[in-house]
Amino acid sequence: MANVDLNKIEEAVKMILEAVGEDPNREGLLDTPKRVSKMYAEMFEGLHQDPKEYFQTVFNENHEELVLVKDIPFYSMCEHHLVPFYGKAHVAYIPRNGVVTGLSKLARAVETTARRPQLQERITSTIADSIMEMLNPYGVYVVIEAEHMCMTMRGIKKPGAKTVTAVARGILETDEVKRSEILSFIQMK
Ligand SMILES: [Zn+2]
């Protein structure tokens, strides 16, 4: 939060309220700029963190088979409209030489990456590339499904529409059989 200028956000929110024809001095809105500034500091705190940091501590396990953490919930902000998009991330990798990370670290990396003005495509590739770089696994497969408020509350208004992005790295780029195995695990209830 040290790098966030709360006062500047407050000023900006006040200006937006005025610009849309509101009275920022009416009772219900008096504390809104302050509340929004604190909320933005929280929602964008990932800007000041690097997801790769979570993979600095690794373990050595005698395991070179698939690791999949699925249904990781996340909330992000579309960088085109500054409205939320949210959904689930599924992160899979195949460790090399038994180098694995803590399971919760995968979820933390998703959260950190999501808490910035973002694109779903970029969250997906950032997670995949961070794992490739830090753990040097045989392969990574990241699948994200999300609903974008900019598609549901404005513009084409399509509530329920889901966007799916997937990024494969390493052997999972070419191993279709392994990828479909991972997809069937993701779909398993
Ligand atoms: Zn958008």
mmCIF file with all atom_site columns, C-alpha atoms and ligand atoms in Angstrom:
data_model
loop_
_atom_site.group_PDB
_atom_site.id
_atom_site.type_symbol
_atom_site.label_atom_id
_atom_site.label_alt_id
_atom_site.label_comp_id
_atom_site.label_asym_id
_atom_site.label_entity_id
_atom_site.label_seq_id
_atom_site.pdbx_PDB_ins_code
_atom_site.Cartn_x
_atom_site.Cartn_y
_atom_site.Cartn_z
_atom_site.occupancy
_atom_site.B_iso_or_equiv
_atom_site.pdbx_formal_charge
_atom_site.auth_seq_id
_atom_site.auth_comp_id
_atom_site.auth_asym_id
_atom_site.auth_atom_id
_atom_site.pdbx_PDB_model_num
ATOM   1   C  CA . MET A 1 1   ? 0.000   0.000   0.000   1.00 0.00 ? 1   MET A CA 1
ATOM   2   C  CA . ALA A 1 2   ? 3.014   2.246   0.438   1.00 0.00 ? 2   ALA A CA 1
ATOM   3   C  CA . ASN A 1 3   ? 3.067   2.971   -3.281  1.00 0.00 ? 3   ASN A CA 1
ATOM   4   C  CA . VAL A 1 4   ? -0.600  3.914   -3.517  1.00 0.00 ? 4   VAL A CA 1
ATOM   5   C  CA . ASP A 1 5   ? -1.612  7.593   -3.439  1.00 0.00 ? 5   ASP A CA 1
ATOM   6   C  CA . LEU A 1 6   ? -4.907  7.356   -1.553  1.00 0.00 ? 6   LEU A CA 1
ATOM   7   C  CA . ASN A 1 7   ? -5.527  11.114  -1.686  1.00 0.00 ? 7   ASN A CA 1
ATOM   8   C  CA . LYS A 1 8   ? -5.206  11.156  -5.434  1.00 0.00 ? 8   LYS A CA 1
ATOM   9   C  CA . ILE A 1 9   ? -7.764  8.344   -5.775  1.00 0.00 ? 9   ILE A CA 1
ATOM   10  C  CA . GLU A 1 10  ? -10.130 10.214  -3.464  1.00 0.00 ? 10  GLU A CA 1
ATOM   11  C  CA . GLU A 1 11  ? -9.830  13.348  -5.600  1.00 0.00 ? 11  GLU A CA 1
ATOM   12  C  CA . ALA A 1 12  ? -10.394 11.369  -8.777  1.00 0.00 ? 12  ALA A CA 1
ATOM   13  C  CA . VAL A 1 13  ? -13.491 9.603   -7.428  1.00 0.00 ? 13  VAL A CA 1
ATOM   14  C  CA . LYS A 1 14  ? -14.914 12.941  -6.344  1.00 0.00 ? 14  LYS A CA 1
ATOM   15  C  CA . MET A 1 15  ? -14.331 14.279  -9.846  1.00 0.00 ? 15  MET A CA 1
ATOM   16  C  CA . ILE A 1 16  ? -16.017 11.284  -11.454 1.00 0.00 ? 16  ILE A CA 1
ATOM   17  C  CA . LEU A 1 17  ? -19.057 11.742  -9.203  1.00 0.00 ? 17  LEU A CA 1
ATOM   18  C  CA . GLU A 1 18  ? -19.245 15.412  -10.200 1.00 0.00 ? 18  GLU A CA 1
ATOM   19  C  CA . ALA A 1 19  ? -18.714 14.583  -13.856 1.00 0.00 ? 19  ALA A CA 1
ATOM   20  C  CA . VAL A 1 20  ? -21.664 12.164  -13.975 1.00 0.00 ? 20  VAL A CA 1
ATOM   21  C  CA . GLY A 1 21  ? -23.879 14.802  -12.391 1.00 0.00 ? 21  GLY A CA 1
ATOM   22  C  CA . GLU A 1 22  ? -23.816 13.678  -8.773  1.00 0.00 ? 22  GLU A CA 1
ATOM   23  C  CA . ASP A 1 23  ? -23.329 15.849  -5.729  1.00 0.00 ? 23  ASP A CA 1
ATOM   24  C  CA . PRO A 1 24  ? -20.275 14.397  -3.908  1.00 0.00 ? 24  PRO A CA 1
ATOM   25  C  CA . ASN A 1 25  ? -21.282 16.408  -0.840  1.00 0.00 ? 25  ASN A CA 1
ATOM   26  C  CA . ARG A 1 26  ? -24.608 14.717  -0.281  1.00 0.00 ? 26  ARG A CA 1
ATOM   27  C  CA . GLU A 1 27  ? -24.645 12.555  2.804   1.00 0.00 ? 27  GLU A CA 1
ATOM   28  C  CA . GLY A 1 28  ? -24.602 9.116   1.197   1.00 0.00 ? 28  GLY A CA 1
ATOM   29  C  CA . LEU A 1 29  ? -21.552 9.992   -0.911  1.00 0.00 ? 29  LEU A CA 1
ATOM   30  C  CA . LEU A 1 30  ? -19.457 11.862  1.663   1.00 0.00 ? 30  LEU A CA 1
ATOM   31  C  CA . ASP A 1 31  ? -17.235 8.896   2.548   1.00 0.00 ? 31  ASP A CA 1
ATOM   32  C  CA . THR A 1 32  ? -17.403 7.201   -0.836  1.00 0.00 ? 32  THR A CA 1
ATOM   33  C  CA . PRO A 1 33  ? -14.093 8.594   -2.208  1.00 0.00 ? 33  PRO A CA 1
ATOM   34  C  CA . LYS A 1 34  ? -12.270 7.416   0.923   1.00 0.00 ? 34  LYS A CA 1
ATOM   35  C  CA . ARG A 1 35  ? -13.889 3.977   0.784   1.00 0.00 ? 35  ARG A CA 1
ATOM   36  C  CA . VAL A 1 36  ? -13.105 3.583   -2.904  1.00 0.00 ? 36  VAL A CA 1
ATOM   37  C  CA . SER A 1 37  ? -9.474  4.621   -2.378  1.00 0.00 ? 37  SER A CA 1
ATOM   38  C  CA . LYS A 1 38  ? -8.981  1.936   0.276   1.00 0.00 ? 38  LYS A CA 1
ATOM   39  C  CA . MET A 1 39  ? -10.741 -0.629  -1.866  1.00 0.00 ? 39  MET A CA 1
ATOM   40  C  CA . TYR A 1 40  ? -8.577  0.191   -4.892  1.00 0.00 ? 40  TYR A CA 1
ATOM   41  C  CA . ALA A 1 41  ? -5.431  -0.065  -2.798  1.00 0.00 ? 41  ALA A CA 1
ATOM   42  C  CA . GLU A 1 42  ? -6.506  -3.600  -1.907  1.00 0.00 ? 42  GLU A CA 1
ATOM   43  C  CA . MET A 1 43  ? -7.737  -4.584  -5.362  1.00 0.00 ? 43  MET A CA 1
ATOM   44  C  CA . PHE A 1 44  ? -4.564  -3.369  -7.071  1.00 0.00 ? 44  PHE A CA 1
ATOM   45  C  CA . GLU A 1 45  ? -2.003  -4.413  -4.456  1.00 0.00 ? 45  GLU A CA 1
ATOM   46  C  CA . GLY A 1 46  ? -0.699  -7.106  -6.795  1.00 0.00 ? 46  GLY A CA 1
ATOM   47  C  CA . LEU A 1 47  ? 0.957   -4.327  -8.839  1.00 0.00 ? 47  LEU A CA 1
ATOM   48  C  CA . HIS A 1 48  ? 3.613   -4.132  -6.170  1.00 0.00 ? 48  HIS A CA 1
ATOM   49  C  CA . GLN A 1 49  ? 4.202   -7.867  -5.892  1.00 0.00 ? 49  GLN A CA 1
ATOM   50  C  CA . ASP A 1 50  ? 5.787   -10.431 -8.188  1.00 0.00 ? 50  ASP A CA 1
ATOM   51  C  CA . PRO A 1 51  ? 4.076   -13.839 -8.482  1.00 0.00 ? 51  PRO A CA 1
ATOM   52  C  CA . LYS A 1 52  ? 7.507   -15.425 -9.002  1.00 0.00 ? 52  LYS A CA 1
ATOM   53  C  CA . GLU A 1 53  ? 8.387   -14.642 -5.376  1.00 0.00 ? 53  GLU A CA 1
ATOM   54  C  CA . TYR A 1 54  ? 6.003   -17.376 -4.246  1.00 0.00 ? 54  TYR A CA 1
ATOM   55  C  CA . PHE A 1 55  ? 8.085   -19.963 -6.076  1.00 0.00 ? 55  PHE A CA 1
ATOM   56  C  CA . GLN A 1 56  ? 11.417  -19.031 -4.530  1.00 0.00 ? 56  GLN A CA 1
ATOM   57  C  CA . THR A 1 57  ? 11.108  -21.712 -1.871  1.00 0.00 ? 57  THR A CA 1
ATOM   58  C  CA . VAL A 1 58  ? 10.892  -25.136 -3.423  1.00 0.00 ? 58  VAL A CA 1
ATOM   59  C  CA . PHE A 1 59  ? 10.796  -28.654 -2.068  1.00 0.00 ? 59  PHE A CA 1
ATOM   60  C  CA . ASN A 1 60  ? 12.345  -31.802 -3.359  1.00 0.00 ? 60  ASN A CA 1
ATOM   61  C  CA . GLU A 1 61  ? 9.819   -34.581 -3.579  1.00 0.00 ? 61  GLU A CA 1
ATOM   62  C  CA . ASN A 1 62  ? 10.177  -37.845 -5.372  1.00 0.00 ? 62  ASN A CA 1
ATOM   63  C  CA . HIS A 1 63  ? 7.329   -36.851 -7.660  1.00 0.00 ? 63  HIS A CA 1
ATOM   64  C  CA . GLU A 1 64  ? 7.481   -36.300 -11.395 1.00 0.00 ? 64  GLU A CA 1
ATOM   65  C  CA . GLU A 1 65  ? 3.824   -36.772 -12.127 1.00 0.00 ? 65  GLU A CA 1
ATOM   66  C  CA . LEU A 1 66  ? 1.041   -34.294 -12.632 1.00 0.00 ? 66  LEU A CA 1
ATOM   67  C  CA . VAL A 1 67  ? 0.215   -31.736 -9.950  1.00 0.00 ? 67  VAL A CA 1
ATOM   68  C  CA . LEU A 1 68  ? -3.087  -29.909 -10.469 1.00 0.00 ? 68  LEU A CA 1
ATOM   69  C  CA . VAL A 1 69  ? -4.665  -27.301 -8.214  1.00 0.00 ? 69  VAL A CA 1
ATOM   70  C  CA . LYS A 1 70  ? -8.095  -26.552 -9.609  1.00 0.00 ? 70  LYS A CA 1
ATOM   71  C  CA . ASP A 1 71  ? -10.985 -24.192 -8.866  1.00 0.00 ? 71  ASP A CA 1
ATOM   72  C  CA . ILE A 1 72  ? -8.801  -21.418 -7.442  1.00 0.00 ? 72  ILE A CA 1
ATOM   73  C  CA . PRO A 1 73  ? -11.227 -18.502 -7.150  1.00 0.00 ? 73  PRO A CA 1
ATOM   74  C  CA . PHE A 1 74  ? -9.955  -15.085 -8.192  1.00 0.00 ? 74  PHE A CA 1
ATOM   75  C  CA . TYR A 1 75  ? -11.193 -11.526 -8.646  1.00 0.00 ? 75  TYR A CA 1
ATOM   76  C  CA . SER A 1 76  ? -9.590  -9.086  -11.034 1.00 0.00 ? 76  SER A CA 1
ATOM   77  C  CA . MET A 1 77  ? -10.270 -5.767  -12.769 1.00 0.00 ? 77  MET A CA 1
ATOM   78  C  CA . CYS A 1 78  ? -10.535 -5.504  -16.534 1.00 0.00 ? 78  CYS A CA 1
ATOM   79  C  CA . GLU A 1 79  ? -7.974  -2.963  -17.655 1.00 0.00 ? 79  GLU A CA 1
ATOM   80  C  CA . HIS A 1 80  ? -10.199 -1.731  -20.473 1.00 0.00 ? 80  HIS A CA 1
ATOM   81  C  CA . HIS A 1 81  ? -13.178 -0.757  -18.334 1.00 0.00 ? 81  HIS A CA 1
ATOM   82  C  CA . LEU A 1 82  ? -12.021 -0.975  -14.711 1.00 0.00 ? 82  LEU A CA 1
ATOM   83  C  CA . VAL A 1 83  ? -14.886 -3.279  -13.816 1.00 0.00 ? 83  VAL A CA 1
ATOM   84  C  CA . PRO A 1 84  ? -14.453 -6.709  -12.257 1.00 0.00 ? 84  PRO A CA 1
ATOM   85  C  CA . PHE A 1 85  ? -13.989 -10.012 -13.945 1.00 0.00 ? 85  PHE A CA 1
ATOM   86  C  CA . TYR A 1 86  ? -13.848 -13.100 -11.798 1.00 0.00 ? 86  TYR A CA 1
ATOM   87  C  CA . GLY A 1 87  ? -13.844 -16.840 -11.976 1.00 0.00 ? 87  GLY A CA 1
ATOM   88  C  CA . LYS A 1 88  ? -11.654 -19.856 -11.402 1.00 0.00 ? 88  LYS A CA 1
ATOM   89  C  CA . ALA A 1 89  ? -8.099  -20.695 -12.286 1.00 0.00 ? 89  ALA A CA 1
ATOM   90  C  CA . HIS A 1 90  ? -6.779  -24.226 -12.753 1.00 0.00 ? 90  HIS A CA 1
ATOM   91  C  CA . VAL A 1 91  ? -3.019  -24.629 -12.552 1.00 0.00 ? 91  VAL A CA 1
ATOM   92  C  CA . ALA A 1 92  ? -1.237  -27.822 -13.576 1.00 0.00 ? 92  ALA A CA 1
ATOM   93  C  CA . TYR A 1 93  ? 2.422   -28.690 -13.909 1.00 0.00 ? 93  TYR A CA 1
ATOM   94  C  CA . ILE A 1 94  ? 4.664   -31.710 -14.223 1.00 0.00 ? 94  ILE A CA 1
ATOM   95  C  CA . PRO A 1 95  ? 7.698   -31.350 -11.928 1.00 0.00 ? 95  PRO A CA 1
ATOM   96  C  CA . ARG A 1 96  ? 11.201  -32.050 -13.167 1.00 0.00 ? 96  ARG A CA 1
ATOM   97  C  CA . ASN A 1 97  ? 13.760  -33.655 -10.826 1.00 0.00 ? 97  ASN A CA 1
ATOM   98  C  CA . GLY A 1 98  ? 11.136  -33.597 -8.090  1.00 0.00 ? 98  GLY A CA 1
ATOM   99  C  CA . VAL A 1 99  ? 11.185  -29.798 -7.750  1.00 0.00 ? 99  VAL A CA 1
ATOM   100 C  CA . VAL A 1 100 ? 7.766   -28.829 -6.421  1.00 0.00 ? 100 VAL A CA 1
ATOM   101 C  CA . THR A 1 101 ? 6.231   -25.769 -4.811  1.00 0.00 ? 101 THR A CA 1
ATOM   102 C  CA . GLY A 1 102 ? 3.758   -25.531 -1.953  1.00 0.00 ? 102 GLY A CA 1
ATOM   103 C  CA . LEU A 1 103 ? 0.187   -25.995 -3.209  1.00 0.00 ? 103 LEU A CA 1
ATOM   104 C  CA . SER A 1 104 ? -0.996  -22.806 -1.539  1.00 0.00 ? 104 SER A CA 1
ATOM   105 C  CA . LYS A 1 105 ? 1.738   -20.895 -3.374  1.00 0.00 ? 105 LYS A CA 1
ATOM   106 C  CA . LEU A 1 106 ? -0.007  -21.588 -6.668  1.00 0.00 ? 106 LEU A CA 1
ATOM   107 C  CA . ALA A 1 107 ? -3.178  -19.983 -5.319  1.00 0.00 ? 107 ALA A CA 1
ATOM   108 C  CA . ARG A 1 108 ? -1.223  -17.019 -3.942  1.00 0.00 ? 108 ARG A CA 1
ATOM   109 C  CA . ALA A 1 109 ? 0.444   -16.452 -7.310  1.00 0.00 ? 109 ALA A CA 1
ATOM   110 C  CA . VAL A 1 110 ? -2.980  -16.396 -8.993  1.00 0.00 ? 110 VAL A CA 1
ATOM   111 C  CA . GLU A 1 111 ? -4.269  -13.880 -6.460  1.00 0.00 ? 111 GLU A CA 1
ATOM   112 C  CA . THR A 1 112 ? -1.272  -11.571 -6.796  1.00 0.00 ? 112 THR A CA 1
ATOM   113 C  CA . THR A 1 113 ? -1.419  -11.646 -10.569 1.00 0.00 ? 113 THR A CA 1
ATOM   114 C  CA . ALA A 1 114 ? -5.162  -10.943 -10.578 1.00 0.00 ? 114 ALA A CA 1
ATOM   115 C  CA . ARG A 1 115 ? -4.941  -7.920  -8.294  1.00 0.00 ? 115 ARG A CA 1
ATOM   116 C  CA . ARG A 1 116 ? -3.931  -5.443  -10.976 1.00 0.00 ? 116 ARG A CA 1
ATOM   117 C  CA . PRO A 1 117 ? -5.602  -3.836  -13.957 1.00 0.00 ? 117 PRO A CA 1
ATOM   118 C  CA . GLN A 1 118 ? -5.580  -6.981  -16.046 1.00 0.00 ? 118 GLN A CA 1
ATOM   119 C  CA . LEU A 1 119 ? -6.535  -9.035  -19.046 1.00 0.00 ? 119 LEU A CA 1
ATOM   120 C  CA . GLN A 1 120 ? -7.565  -12.645 -18.563 1.00 0.00 ? 120 GLN A CA 1
ATOM   121 C  CA . GLU A 1 121 ? -5.131  -13.675 -21.289 1.00 0.00 ? 121 GLU A CA 1
ATOM   122 C  CA . ARG A 1 122 ? -2.234  -12.025 -19.459 1.00 0.00 ? 122 ARG A CA 1
ATOM   123 C  CA . ILE A 1 123 ? -3.073  -13.568 -16.069 1.00 0.00 ? 123 ILE A CA 1
ATOM   124 C  CA . THR A 1 124 ? -3.025  -16.976 -17.748 1.00 0.00 ? 124 THR A CA 1
ATOM   125 C  CA . SER A 1 125 ? 0.364   -16.531 -19.430 1.00 0.00 ? 125 SER A CA 1
ATOM   126 C  CA . THR A 1 126 ? 1.967   -14.758 -16.455 1.00 0.00 ? 126 THR A CA 1
ATOM   127 C  CA . ILE A 1 127 ? 1.160   -17.704 -14.157 1.00 0.00 ? 127 ILE A CA 1
ATOM   128 C  CA . ALA A 1 128 ? 2.391   -20.243 -16.692 1.00 0.00 ? 128 ALA A CA 1
ATOM   129 C  CA . ASP A 1 129 ? 5.624   -18.347 -17.398 1.00 0.00 ? 129 ASP A CA 1
ATOM   130 C  CA . SER A 1 130 ? 6.355   -17.716 -13.711 1.00 0.00 ? 130 SER A CA 1
ATOM   131 C  CA . ILE A 1 131 ? 6.107   -21.440 -12.954 1.00 0.00 ? 131 ILE A CA 1
ATOM   132 C  CA . MET A 1 132 ? 8.225   -22.348 -15.988 1.00 0.00 ? 132 MET A CA 1
ATOM   133 C  CA . GLU A 1 133 ? 10.918  -19.879 -15.007 1.00 0.00 ? 133 GLU A CA 1
ATOM   134 C  CA . MET A 1 134 ? 11.081  -20.648 -11.307 1.00 0.00 ? 134 MET A CA 1
ATOM   135 C  CA . LEU A 1 135 ? 10.439  -24.422 -11.141 1.00 0.00 ? 135 LEU A CA 1
ATOM   136 C  CA . ASN A 1 136 ? 11.722  -25.462 -14.574 1.00 0.00 ? 136 ASN A CA 1
ATOM   137 C  CA . PRO A 1 137 ? 9.097   -28.235 -14.797 1.00 0.00 ? 137 PRO A CA 1
ATOM   138 C  CA . TYR A 1 138 ? 8.560   -30.528 -17.796 1.00 0.00 ? 138 TYR A CA 1
ATOM   139 C  CA . GLY A 1 139 ? 5.393   -28.648 -18.568 1.00 0.00 ? 139 GLY A CA 1
ATOM   140 C  CA . VAL A 1 140 ? 2.723   -26.238 -17.354 1.00 0.00 ? 140 VAL A CA 1
ATOM   141 C  CA . TYR A 1 141 ? -0.932  -25.914 -18.257 1.00 0.00 ? 141 TYR A CA 1
ATOM   142 C  CA . VAL A 1 142 ? -3.024  -23.034 -16.934 1.00 0.00 ? 142 VAL A CA 1
ATOM   143 C  CA . VAL A 1 143 ? -6.755  -22.774 -17.680 1.00 0.00 ? 143 VAL A CA 1
ATOM   144 C  CA . ILE A 1 144 ? -8.863  -19.840 -16.533 1.00 0.00 ? 144 ILE A CA 1
ATOM   145 C  CA . GLU A 1 145 ? -12.624 -19.428 -16.831 1.00 0.00 ? 145 GLU A CA 1
ATOM   146 C  CA . ALA A 1 146 ? -14.165 -16.079 -15.970 1.00 0.00 ? 146 ALA A CA 1
ATOM   147 C  CA . GLU A 1 147 ? -17.182 -13.863 -16.266 1.00 0.00 ? 147 GLU A CA 1
ATOM   148 C  CA . HIS A 1 148 ? -16.504 -10.271 -17.274 1.00 0.00 ? 148 HIS A CA 1
ATOM   149 C  CA . MET A 1 149 ? -18.767 -7.587  -15.872 1.00 0.00 ? 149 MET A CA 1
ATOM   150 C  CA . CYS A 1 150 ? -17.964 -5.423  -18.903 1.00 0.00 ? 150 CYS A CA 1
ATOM   151 C  CA . MET A 1 151 ? -19.802 -8.046  -20.960 1.00 0.00 ? 151 MET A CA 1
ATOM   152 C  CA . THR A 1 152 ? -22.722 -8.507  -18.593 1.00 0.00 ? 152 THR A CA 1
ATOM   153 C  CA . MET A 1 153 ? -23.640 -5.046  -17.287 1.00 0.00 ? 153 MET A CA 1
ATOM   154 C  CA . ARG A 1 154 ? -22.789 -2.934  -20.318 1.00 0.00 ? 154 ARG A CA 1
ATOM   155 C  CA . GLY A 1 155 ? -22.268 -3.222  -24.068 1.00 0.00 ? 155 GLY A CA 1
ATOM   156 C  CA . ILE A 1 156 ? -23.543 -6.532  -25.410 1.00 0.00 ? 156 ILE A CA 1
ATOM   157 C  CA . LYS A 1 157 ? -25.074 -7.529  -22.016 1.00 0.00 ? 157 LYS A CA 1
ATOM   158 C  CA . LYS A 1 158 ? -24.576 -11.263 -22.038 1.00 0.00 ? 158 LYS A CA 1
ATOM   159 C  CA . PRO A 1 159 ? -24.883 -12.457 -18.431 1.00 0.00 ? 159 PRO A CA 1
ATOM   160 C  CA . GLY A 1 160 ? -23.505 -15.925 -17.840 1.00 0.00 ? 160 GLY A CA 1
ATOM   161 C  CA . ALA A 1 161 ? -21.132 -15.789 -20.815 1.00 0.00 ? 161 ALA A CA 1
ATOM   162 C  CA . LYS A 1 162 ? -17.811 -17.326 -19.789 1.00 0.00 ? 162 LYS A CA 1
ATOM   163 C  CA . THR A 1 163 ? -14.439 -16.657 -21.296 1.00 0.00 ? 163 THR A CA 1
ATOM   164 C  CA . VAL A 1 164 ? -11.923 -19.506 -21.201 1.00 0.00 ? 164 VAL A CA 1
ATOM   165 C  CA . THR A 1 165 ? -8.209  -18.992 -21.730 1.00 0.00 ? 165 THR A CA 1
ATOM   166 C  CA . ALA A 1 166 ? -5.565  -21.685 -21.689 1.00 0.00 ? 166 ALA A CA 1
ATOM   167 C  CA . VAL A 1 167 ? -1.800  -21.540 -21.889 1.00 0.00 ? 167 VAL A CA 1
ATOM   168 C  CA . ALA A 1 168 ? 0.448   -24.583 -22.246 1.00 0.00 ? 168 ALA A CA 1
ATOM   169 C  CA . ARG A 1 169 ? 4.218   -24.545 -21.880 1.00 0.00 ? 169 ARG A CA 1
ATOM   170 C  CA . GLY A 1 170 ? 6.920   -27.186 -22.165 1.00 0.00 ? 170 GLY A CA 1
ATOM   171 C  CA . ILE A 1 171 ? 5.856   -30.715 -23.111 1.00 0.00 ? 171 ILE A CA 1
ATOM   172 C  CA . LEU A 1 172 ? 2.210   -29.825 -22.517 1.00 0.00 ? 172 LEU A CA 1
ATOM   173 C  CA . GLU A 1 173 ? 2.330   -27.625 -25.621 1.00 0.00 ? 173 GLU A CA 1
ATOM   174 C  CA . THR A 1 174 ? 2.540   -30.750 -27.750 1.00 0.00 ? 174 THR A CA 1
ATOM   175 C  CA . ASP A 1 175 ? 1.190   -33.551 -25.538 1.00 0.00 ? 175 ASP A CA 1
ATOM   176 C  CA . GLU A 1 176 ? -2.524  -33.510 -26.393 1.00 0.00 ? 176 GLU A CA 1
ATOM   177 C  CA . VAL A 1 177 ? -3.223  -36.702 -24.449 1.00 0.00 ? 177 VAL A CA 1
ATOM   178 C  CA . LYS A 1 178 ? -1.827  -35.251 -21.231 1.00 0.00 ? 178 LYS A CA 1
ATOM   179 C  CA . ARG A 1 179 ? -3.698  -31.967 -21.787 1.00 0.00 ? 179 ARG A CA 1
ATOM   180 C  CA . SER A 1 180 ? -7.029  -33.740 -22.227 1.00 0.00 ? 180 SER A CA 1
ATOM   181 C  CA . GLU A 1 181 ? -6.294  -35.810 -19.119 1.00 0.00 ? 181 GLU A CA 1
ATOM   182 C  CA . ILE A 1 182 ? -5.811  -32.546 -17.199 1.00 0.00 ? 182 ILE A CA 1
ATOM   183 C  CA . LEU A 1 183 ? -9.024  -31.110 -18.676 1.00 0.00 ? 183 LEU A CA 1
ATOM   184 C  CA . SER A 1 184 ? -10.987 -34.153 -17.579 1.00 0.00 ? 184 SER A CA 1
ATOM   185 C  CA . PHE A 1 185 ? -9.614  -33.754 -14.014 1.00 0.00 ? 185 PHE A CA 1
ATOM   186 C  CA . ILE A 1 186 ? -10.642 -30.073 -14.109 1.00 0.00 ? 186 ILE A CA 1
ATOM   187 C  CA . GLN A 1 187 ? -14.195 -31.028 -15.133 1.00 0.00 ? 187 GLN A CA 1
ATOM   188 C  CA . MET A 1 188 ? -14.447 -33.736 -12.443 1.00 0.00 ? 188 MET A CA 1
ATOM   189 C  CA . LYS A 1 189 ? -16.791 -32.736 -9.625  1.00 0.00 ? 189 LYS A CA 1
HETATM 190 ZN ZN . ZN  B 2 .   ? -13.618 -4.908  -20.137 1.00 0.00 ? 1   ZN  B ZN 1
#
